[in-house]
mmCIF file of C-alpha atoms in Angstrom:
data_model
loop_
_atom_site.group_PDB
_atom_site.id
_atom_site.type_symbol
_atom_site.label_atom_id
_atom_site.label_comp_id
_atom_site.label_asym_id
_atom_site.label_seq_id
_atom_site.Cartn_x
_atom_site.Cartn_y
_atom_site.Cartn_z
ATOM 1 C CA UNK A 373 -17.503 26.099 15.787
ATOM 2 C CA UNK A 374 -16.234 22.505 15.596
ATOM 3 C CA UNK A 375 -12.473 22.065 15.435
ATOM 4 C CA UNK A 376 -11.131 20.654 12.181
ATOM 5 C CA UNK A 377 -9.746 17.131 12.214
ATOM 6 C CA UNK A 378 -5.978 17.294 11.699
ATOM 7 C CA UNK A 379 -4.298 14.559 9.655
ATOM 8 C CA UNK A 380 -0.573 13.971 9.176
ATOM 9 C CA UNK A 381 0.480 11.955 6.115
ATOM 10 C CA UNK A 382 4.053 10.638 6.195
ATOM 11 C CA UNK A 383 5.903 9.524 3.078
ATOM 12 C CA UNK A 384 4.005 12.099 1.066
ATOM 13 C CA UNK A 385 6.268 11.945 -1.994
ATOM 14 C CA UNK A 386 5.562 8.246 -2.665
ATOM 15 C CA UNK A 387 2.771 7.028 -4.923
ATOM 16 C CA UNK A 388 0.167 6.600 -2.156
ATOM 17 C CA UNK A 389 1.099 9.870 -0.450
ATOM 18 C CA UNK A 390 0.952 11.694 -3.778
ATOM 19 C CA UNK A 391 -2.395 10.111 -4.643
ATOM 20 C CA UNK A 392 -3.795 11.202 -1.275
ATOM 21 C CA UNK A 393 -2.629 14.771 -1.905
ATOM 22 C CA UNK A 394 -4.427 14.835 -5.266
ATOM 23 C CA UNK A 395 -7.581 13.346 -3.755
ATOM 24 C CA UNK A 396 -7.984 15.511 -0.651
ATOM 25 C CA UNK A 397 -8.035 18.822 -2.502
ATOM 26 C CA UNK A 398 -11.840 18.758 -2.985
ATOM 27 C CA UNK A 399 -12.587 17.032 0.341
ATOM 28 C CA UNK A 400 -14.802 18.714 2.915
ATOM 29 C CA UNK A 401 -13.274 21.557 4.888
ATOM 30 C CA UNK A 402 -13.717 19.842 8.249
ATOM 31 C CA UNK A 403 -10.419 17.988 7.687
ATOM 32 C CA UNK A 404 -6.997 19.611 7.487
ATOM 33 C CA UNK A 405 -4.062 17.661 6.070
ATOM 34 C CA UNK A 406 -0.339 18.076 6.547
ATOM 35 C CA UNK A 407 1.859 16.169 4.127
ATOM 36 C CA UNK A 408 5.410 15.354 5.167
ATOM 37 C CA UNK A 409 8.059 13.685 3.018
ATOM 38 C CA UNK A 410 11.279 12.132 4.326
ATOM 39 C CA UNK A 411 13.032 15.508 4.343
ATOM 40 C CA UNK A 412 10.250 17.056 6.413
ATOM 41 C CA UNK A 413 10.074 14.124 8.830
ATOM 42 C CA UNK A 414 12.526 11.252 9.275
ATOM 43 C CA UNK A 415 10.372 8.533 10.817
ATOM 44 C CA UNK A 416 13.487 6.544 11.786
ATOM 45 C CA UNK A 417 14.359 9.268 14.333
ATOM 46 C CA UNK A 418 12.171 8.915 17.433
ATOM 47 C CA UNK A 419 13.096 12.341 18.778
ATOM 48 C CA UNK A 420 12.184 13.993 15.472
ATOM 49 C CA UNK A 421 8.893 12.080 15.290
ATOM 50 C CA UNK A 422 7.958 12.961 18.866
ATOM 51 C CA UNK A 423 8.782 16.634 18.324
ATOM 52 C CA UNK A 424 6.853 16.772 15.034
ATOM 53 C CA UNK A 425 3.713 15.177 16.471
ATOM 54 C CA UNK A 426 3.939 17.312 19.599
ATOM 55 C CA UNK A 427 4.015 20.650 17.778
ATOM 56 C CA UNK A 428 0.601 20.139 16.169
ATOM 57 C CA UNK A 429 -2.595 18.655 17.510
ATOM 58 C CA UNK A 430 -3.074 15.763 15.081
ATOM 59 C CA UNK A 431 -6.038 13.409 15.251
ATOM 60 C CA UNK A 432 -4.762 10.930 12.661
ATOM 61 C CA UNK A 433 -1.431 9.862 11.189
ATOM 62 C CA UNK A 434 -1.432 7.999 7.880
ATOM 63 C CA UNK A 435 1.903 6.245 7.475
ATOM 64 C CA UNK A 436 2.703 5.975 3.768
ATOM 65 C CA UNK A 437 6.462 6.020 4.427
ATOM 66 C CA UNK A 438 8.059 2.680 3.574
ATOM 67 C CA UNK A 439 11.041 0.939 2.054
ATOM 68 C CA UNK A 440 9.396 -0.825 -0.889
ATOM 69 C CA UNK A 441 12.274 -1.997 -3.096
ATOM 70 C CA UNK A 442 11.612 -5.709 -2.765
ATOM 71 C CA UNK A 443 14.768 -7.005 -4.464
ATOM 72 C CA UNK A 444 17.149 -4.348 -3.171
ATOM 73 C CA UNK A 445 16.011 -5.096 0.381
ATOM 74 C CA UNK A 446 17.759 -8.479 0.189
ATOM 75 C CA UNK A 447 21.133 -6.720 0.260
ATOM 76 C CA UNK A 448 19.967 -3.635 2.161
ATOM 77 C CA UNK A 449 18.177 -5.322 5.058
ATOM 78 C CA UNK A 450 19.423 -2.826 7.639
ATOM 79 C CA UNK A 451 17.819 0.090 5.810
ATOM 80 C CA UNK A 452 14.601 -1.835 5.123
ATOM 81 C CA UNK A 453 14.229 -2.743 8.809
ATOM 82 C CA UNK A 454 15.128 0.779 9.906
ATOM 83 C CA UNK A 455 12.301 2.325 7.883
ATOM 84 C CA UNK A 456 9.690 -0.428 7.955
ATOM 85 C CA UNK A 457 10.164 -1.645 11.527
ATOM 86 C CA UNK A 458 11.860 1.120 13.514
ATOM 87 C CA UNK A 459 9.911 3.833 11.700
ATOM 88 C CA UNK A 460 6.630 2.090 12.465
ATOM 89 C CA UNK A 461 7.638 1.667 16.105
ATOM 90 C CA UNK A 462 8.524 5.357 16.425
ATOM 91 C CA UNK A 463 5.227 6.480 14.942
ATOM 92 C CA UNK A 464 3.257 4.030 17.078
ATOM 93 C CA UNK A 465 4.927 5.216 20.279
ATOM 94 C CA UNK A 466 4.428 8.900 19.460
ATOM 95 C CA UNK A 467 0.842 8.406 18.274
ATOM 96 C CA UNK A 468 0.044 6.505 21.464
ATOM 97 C CA UNK A 469 1.597 9.267 23.594
ATOM 98 C CA UNK A 470 -0.451 11.996 21.907
ATOM 99 C CA UNK A 471 -3.683 9.996 21.456
ATOM 100 C CA UNK A 472 -3.429 9.954 17.651
ATOM 101 C CA UNK A 473 -5.055 7.246 15.532
ATOM 102 C CA UNK A 474 -2.443 5.580 13.296
ATOM 103 C CA UNK A 475 -3.365 4.250 9.862
ATOM 104 C CA UNK A 476 -0.413 2.090 8.846
ATOM 105 C CA UNK A 477 -0.069 0.608 5.352
ATOM 106 C CA UNK A 478 1.279 -2.929 5.045
ATOM 107 C CA UNK A 479 1.520 -5.568 2.335
ATOM 108 C CA UNK A 480 0.444 -8.968 1.010
ATOM 109 C CA UNK A 481 4.152 -9.895 1.091
ATOM 110 C CA UNK A 482 3.815 -10.754 4.793
ATOM 111 C CA UNK A 483 2.423 -14.087 3.505
ATOM 112 C CA UNK A 484 4.355 -16.920 1.841
ATOM 113 C CA UNK A 485 1.801 -17.713 -0.868
ATOM 114 C CA UNK A 486 1.275 -21.369 0.029
ATOM 115 C CA UNK A 487 -2.515 -20.995 0.437
ATOM 116 C CA UNK A 488 -4.840 -21.401 -2.519
ATOM 117 C CA UNK A 489 -7.717 -19.418 -1.019
ATOM 118 C CA UNK A 490 -7.682 -15.691 -0.162
ATOM 119 C CA UNK A 491 -5.695 -14.730 2.908
ATOM 120 C CA UNK A 492 -7.620 -13.674 6.012
ATOM 121 C CA UNK A 493 -6.424 -11.103 8.546
ATOM 122 C CA UNK A 494 -6.163 -13.969 11.042
ATOM 123 C CA UNK A 495 -3.849 -16.095 8.870
ATOM 124 C CA UNK A 496 -0.339 -16.374 10.246
ATOM 125 C CA UNK A 497 2.188 -14.231 8.368
ATOM 126 C CA UNK A 498 5.202 -16.087 6.998
ATOM 127 C CA UNK A 499 7.184 -13.571 4.923
ATOM 128 C CA UNK A 500 9.576 -14.979 2.340
ATOM 129 C CA UNK A 501 12.012 -12.091 1.912
ATOM 130 C CA UNK A 502 13.511 -9.148 3.776
ATOM 131 C CA UNK A 503 10.889 -6.703 2.508
ATOM 132 C CA UNK A 504 7.962 -8.807 3.746
ATOM 133 C CA UNK A 505 9.834 -9.572 6.966
ATOM 134 C CA UNK A 506 10.465 -5.877 7.652
ATOM 135 C CA UNK A 507 6.827 -4.976 6.984
ATOM 136 C CA UNK A 508 5.585 -7.727 9.302
ATOM 137 C CA UNK A 509 7.975 -6.509 11.997
ATOM 138 C CA UNK A 510 6.476 -3.042 11.516
ATOM 139 C CA UNK A 511 2.973 -4.432 12.008
ATOM 140 C CA UNK A 512 4.083 -6.088 15.234
ATOM 141 C CA UNK A 513 5.517 -2.810 16.528
ATOM 142 C CA UNK A 514 2.232 -1.008 15.895
ATOM 143 C CA UNK A 515 0.215 -3.713 17.662
ATOM 144 C CA UNK A 516 2.688 -3.822 20.558
ATOM 145 C CA UNK A 517 2.854 -0.087 21.192
ATOM 146 C CA UNK A 518 -0.706 1.203 20.802
ATOM 147 C CA UNK A 519 -4.410 0.335 20.672
ATOM 148 C CA UNK A 520 -5.969 2.887 18.298
ATOM 149 C CA UNK A 521 -4.621 1.753 14.945
ATOM 150 C CA UNK A 522 -5.641 0.492 11.530
ATOM 151 C CA UNK A 523 -3.153 -1.740 9.736
ATOM 152 C CA UNK A 524 -4.218 -2.033 6.114
ATOM 153 C CA UNK A 525 -2.530 -4.753 4.086
ATOM 154 C CA UNK A 526 -2.770 -4.131 0.364
ATOM 155 C CA UNK A 527 -1.372 -5.736 -2.791
ATOM 156 C CA UNK A 528 0.245 -4.828 -6.110
ATOM 157 C CA UNK A 529 -0.272 -1.102 -5.575
ATOM 158 C CA UNK A 530 -0.041 1.128 -8.637
ATOM 159 C CA UNK A 531 -0.931 4.672 -9.682
ATOM 160 C CA UNK A 532 -0.072 7.397 -12.159
ATOM 161 C CA UNK A 533 2.642 8.559 -9.749
ATOM 162 C CA UNK A 534 5.973 7.243 -8.514
ATOM 163 C CA UNK A 535 7.533 3.908 -9.449
ATOM 164 C CA UNK A 536 5.277 0.897 -10.000
ATOM 165 C CA UNK A 537 4.570 -2.021 -12.350
ATOM 166 C CA UNK A 538 1.859 -0.116 -14.243
ATOM 167 C CA UNK A 539 4.179 2.743 -15.185
ATOM 168 C CA UNK A 540 7.051 0.375 -15.963
ATOM 169 C CA UNK A 541 4.877 -1.608 -18.382
ATOM 170 C CA UNK A 542 3.746 1.576 -20.131
ATOM 171 C CA UNK A 543 7.390 2.576 -20.563
ATOM 172 C CA UNK A 544 8.607 -0.829 -21.745
ATOM 173 C CA UNK A 545 5.621 -1.271 -24.019
ATOM 174 C CA UNK A 546 6.533 1.900 -25.880
ATOM 175 C CA UNK A 547 10.225 1.005 -26.080
ATOM 176 C CA UNK A 548 10.219 -2.709 -26.903
ATOM 177 C CA UNK A 549 8.621 -5.035 -29.419
ATOM 178 C CA UNK A 550 8.549 -8.014 -27.088
ATOM 179 C CA UNK A 551 8.156 -8.507 -23.330
ATOM 180 C CA UNK A 552 8.087 -11.543 -21.044
ATOM 181 C CA UNK A 553 6.115 -11.414 -17.794
ATOM 182 C CA UNK A 554 5.601 -14.130 -15.155
ATOM 183 C CA UNK A 555 2.247 -15.886 -15.110
ATOM 184 C CA UNK A 556 2.662 -18.076 -12.013
ATOM 185 C CA UNK A 557 2.420 -15.331 -9.388
ATOM 186 C CA UNK A 558 -1.207 -14.513 -8.640
ATOM 187 C CA UNK A 559 -2.694 -11.623 -6.665
ATOM 188 C CA UNK A 560 -4.792 -8.499 -7.199
ATOM 189 C CA UNK A 561 -3.673 -5.161 -8.677
ATOM 190 C CA UNK A 562 -4.799 -2.313 -6.425
ATOM 191 C CA UNK A 563 -5.336 1.300 -7.407
ATOM 192 C CA UNK A 564 -3.729 3.762 -4.988
ATOM 193 C CA UNK A 565 -6.731 6.000 -5.679
ATOM 194 C CA UNK A 566 -9.150 3.364 -4.362
ATOM 195 C CA UNK A 567 -6.977 2.692 -1.303
ATOM 196 C CA UNK A 568 -6.806 6.436 -0.650
ATOM 197 C CA UNK A 569 -10.595 6.640 -0.684
ATOM 198 C CA UNK A 570 -10.779 3.896 1.949
ATOM 199 C CA UNK A 571 -8.293 5.777 4.155
ATOM 200 C CA UNK A 572 -10.307 8.987 3.798
ATOM 201 C CA UNK A 573 -13.525 7.132 4.616
ATOM 202 C CA UNK A 574 -12.023 5.857 7.882
ATOM 203 C CA UNK A 575 -11.036 9.405 8.808
ATOM 204 C CA UNK A 576 -14.145 11.296 7.670
ATOM 205 C CA UNK A 577 -16.548 8.800 9.284
ATOM 206 C CA UNK A 578 -14.358 8.450 12.403
ATOM 207 C CA UNK A 579 -14.451 4.654 12.233
ATOM 208 C CA UNK A 580 -13.294 3.187 15.550
ATOM 209 C CA UNK A 581 -13.254 -0.552 14.784
ATOM 210 C CA UNK A 582 -9.481 -0.701 15.158
ATOM 211 C CA UNK A 583 -7.343 -3.617 14.002
ATOM 212 C CA UNK A 584 -5.840 -5.292 10.942
ATOM 213 C CA UNK A 585 -7.640 -5.122 7.587
ATOM 214 C CA UNK A 586 -7.075 -6.348 4.050
ATOM 215 C CA UNK A 587 -7.838 -4.150 1.070
ATOM 216 C CA UNK A 588 -7.304 -4.620 -2.641
ATOM 217 C CA UNK A 589 -9.473 -4.231 -5.682
ATOM 218 C CA UNK A 590 -11.747 -7.142 -6.599
ATOM 219 C CA UNK A 591 -10.698 -9.954 -8.906
ATOM 220 C CA UNK A 592 -7.613 -12.090 -9.379
ATOM 221 C CA UNK A 593 -4.760 -11.782 -11.871
ATOM 222 C CA UNK A 594 -1.241 -12.909 -12.628
ATOM 223 C CA UNK A 595 1.421 -10.322 -13.429
ATOM 224 C CA UNK A 596 1.034 -11.474 -17.051
ATOM 225 C CA UNK A 597 -2.729 -10.771 -16.912
ATOM 226 C CA UNK A 598 -2.061 -7.371 -15.388
ATOM 227 C CA UNK A 599 0.466 -6.470 -18.096
ATOM 228 C CA UNK A 600 -1.868 -7.679 -20.862
ATOM 229 C CA UNK A 601 -4.682 -5.494 -19.506
ATOM 230 C CA UNK A 602 -2.369 -2.470 -19.271
ATOM 231 C CA UNK A 603 -1.418 -2.839 -22.938
ATOM 232 C CA UNK A 604 -4.990 -3.518 -24.060
ATOM 233 C CA UNK A 605 -6.531 -0.567 -22.216
ATOM 234 C CA UNK A 606 -3.771 1.816 -23.330
ATOM 235 C CA UNK A 607 -3.798 0.562 -26.942
ATOM 236 C CA UNK A 608 -0.169 -0.531 -26.924
ATOM 237 C CA UNK A 609 0.840 -3.308 -29.300
ATOM 238 C CA UNK A 610 3.607 -5.521 -27.965
ATOM 239 C CA UNK A 611 4.432 -9.225 -28.225
ATOM 240 C CA UNK A 612 3.727 -10.238 -24.615
ATOM 241 C CA UNK A 613 4.911 -13.682 -23.589
ATOM 242 C CA UNK A 614 4.131 -15.606 -20.363
ATOM 243 C CA UNK A 615 7.065 -17.112 -18.456
ATOM 244 C CA UNK A 616 7.520 -18.983 -15.201
ATOM 245 C CA UNK A 617 9.127 -17.365 -12.171
ATOM 246 C CA UNK A 618 12.013 -19.849 -12.355
ATOM 247 C CA UNK A 619 12.827 -18.467 -15.809
ATOM 248 C CA UNK A 620 13.015 -14.928 -14.422
ATOM 249 C CA UNK A 621 15.053 -15.232 -11.214
ATOM 250 C CA UNK A 622 15.067 -12.265 -8.827
ATOM 251 C CA UNK A 623 17.041 -11.626 -5.618
ATOM 252 C CA UNK A 624 13.838 -11.802 -3.552
ATOM 253 C CA UNK A 625 11.442 -14.733 -3.711
ATOM 254 C CA UNK A 626 7.831 -13.667 -4.109
ATOM 255 C CA UNK A 627 4.603 -15.382 -2.991
ATOM 256 C CA UNK A 628 3.000 -17.381 -5.789
ATOM 257 C CA UNK A 629 -0.466 -16.589 -4.412
ATOM 258 C CA UNK A 630 -1.288 -13.496 -2.370
ATOM 259 C CA UNK A 631 -4.967 -12.766 -2.971
ATOM 260 C CA UNK A 632 -6.441 -11.003 0.067
ATOM 261 C CA UNK A 633 -9.855 -11.704 1.588
ATOM 262 C CA UNK A 634 -11.668 -8.374 1.973
ATOM 263 C CA UNK A 635 -14.802 -9.547 3.791
ATOM 264 C CA UNK A 636 -13.887 -7.750 7.014
ATOM 265 C CA UNK A 637 -13.261 -4.296 5.554
ATOM 266 C CA UNK A 638 -16.316 -4.548 3.285
ATOM 267 C CA UNK A 639 -18.501 -5.357 6.289
ATOM 268 C CA UNK A 640 -17.079 -2.748 8.685
ATOM 269 C CA UNK A 641 -16.880 0.127 6.180
ATOM 270 C CA UNK A 642 -19.896 -0.934 4.071
ATOM 271 C CA UNK A 643 -17.686 -0.929 0.988
ATOM 272 C CA UNK A 644 -18.428 -1.843 -2.579
ATOM 273 C CA UNK A 645 -15.020 -2.491 -4.107
ATOM 274 C CA UNK A 646 -14.352 -2.079 -7.809
ATOM 275 C CA UNK A 647 -12.849 -4.772 -10.019
ATOM 276 C CA UNK A 648 -9.186 -4.177 -10.755
ATOM 277 C CA UNK A 649 -9.744 -3.795 -14.505
ATOM 278 C CA UNK A 650 -12.260 -0.995 -13.981
ATOM 279 C CA UNK A 651 -9.871 0.863 -11.692
ATOM 280 C CA UNK A 652 -7.014 0.294 -14.134
ATOM 281 C CA UNK A 653 -9.029 1.888 -16.932
ATOM 282 C CA UNK A 654 -9.624 4.944 -14.739
ATOM 283 C CA UNK A 655 -5.970 5.333 -13.775
ATOM 284 C CA UNK A 656 -4.965 4.928 -17.413
ATOM 285 C CA UNK A 657 -6.952 8.067 -18.305
ATOM 286 C CA UNK A 658 -4.476 10.115 -16.262
ATOM 287 C CA UNK A 659 -1.653 8.906 -18.549
ATOM 288 C CA UNK A 660 -3.203 10.119 -21.795
#
């Protein structure tokens, strides 16, 4: 009888970790998942990480643990670097020691947004803020400390779980008559459900084309476009007004353009990626 593949998912209480938990329930029985939140496993503690990975024979580790508060990171850089850089280094070292494949989630915020064509995996990262800087440092630690890894950069992640722009807009749309949202930051909303399916495909098909990949849904949108679609699909009437980023200052500067080129992941995994509006409509059904 073939041994089950064992998969550890860190950061299991976040939106991606939660989405993965919901998705793997009906998956085939040849894969066994263990979900660990920050209380179960502190990825910033190398000794704890090493002990945790040593006690079970894991084949894969999916790192969903991250410091994702973009603005707060500007004043909390030590914590952001501890989780996003040191945590990634600890997992990479332990995964390398125990021959575990690491699937590490990163972000479009490693780029500065000065391009006007989709970013390739080979484009040089130039993060603008502490959050992007800490995530890029985490990528470097993974690359430096192991060979069997997938770094998946994604963008504008949302789901029915946790804290994200989608859920915030639903809340504000019900509470307010008028909202202003920036229209000069362009990227692609990405469903955590669709990203989860890509992660599970890598594991179930035992893909071994290791390296850095970009994944988002198809299409391009501004935050204003995204908000408008959220309200339209969920039948919420609100006076939505477009504003420039300079009229809505935030502690962290954000890339004005962070669309990701997905040619590589589509070719390697033979993917057909859904348009962001179609995925948004599906996620919205969970909120009814």
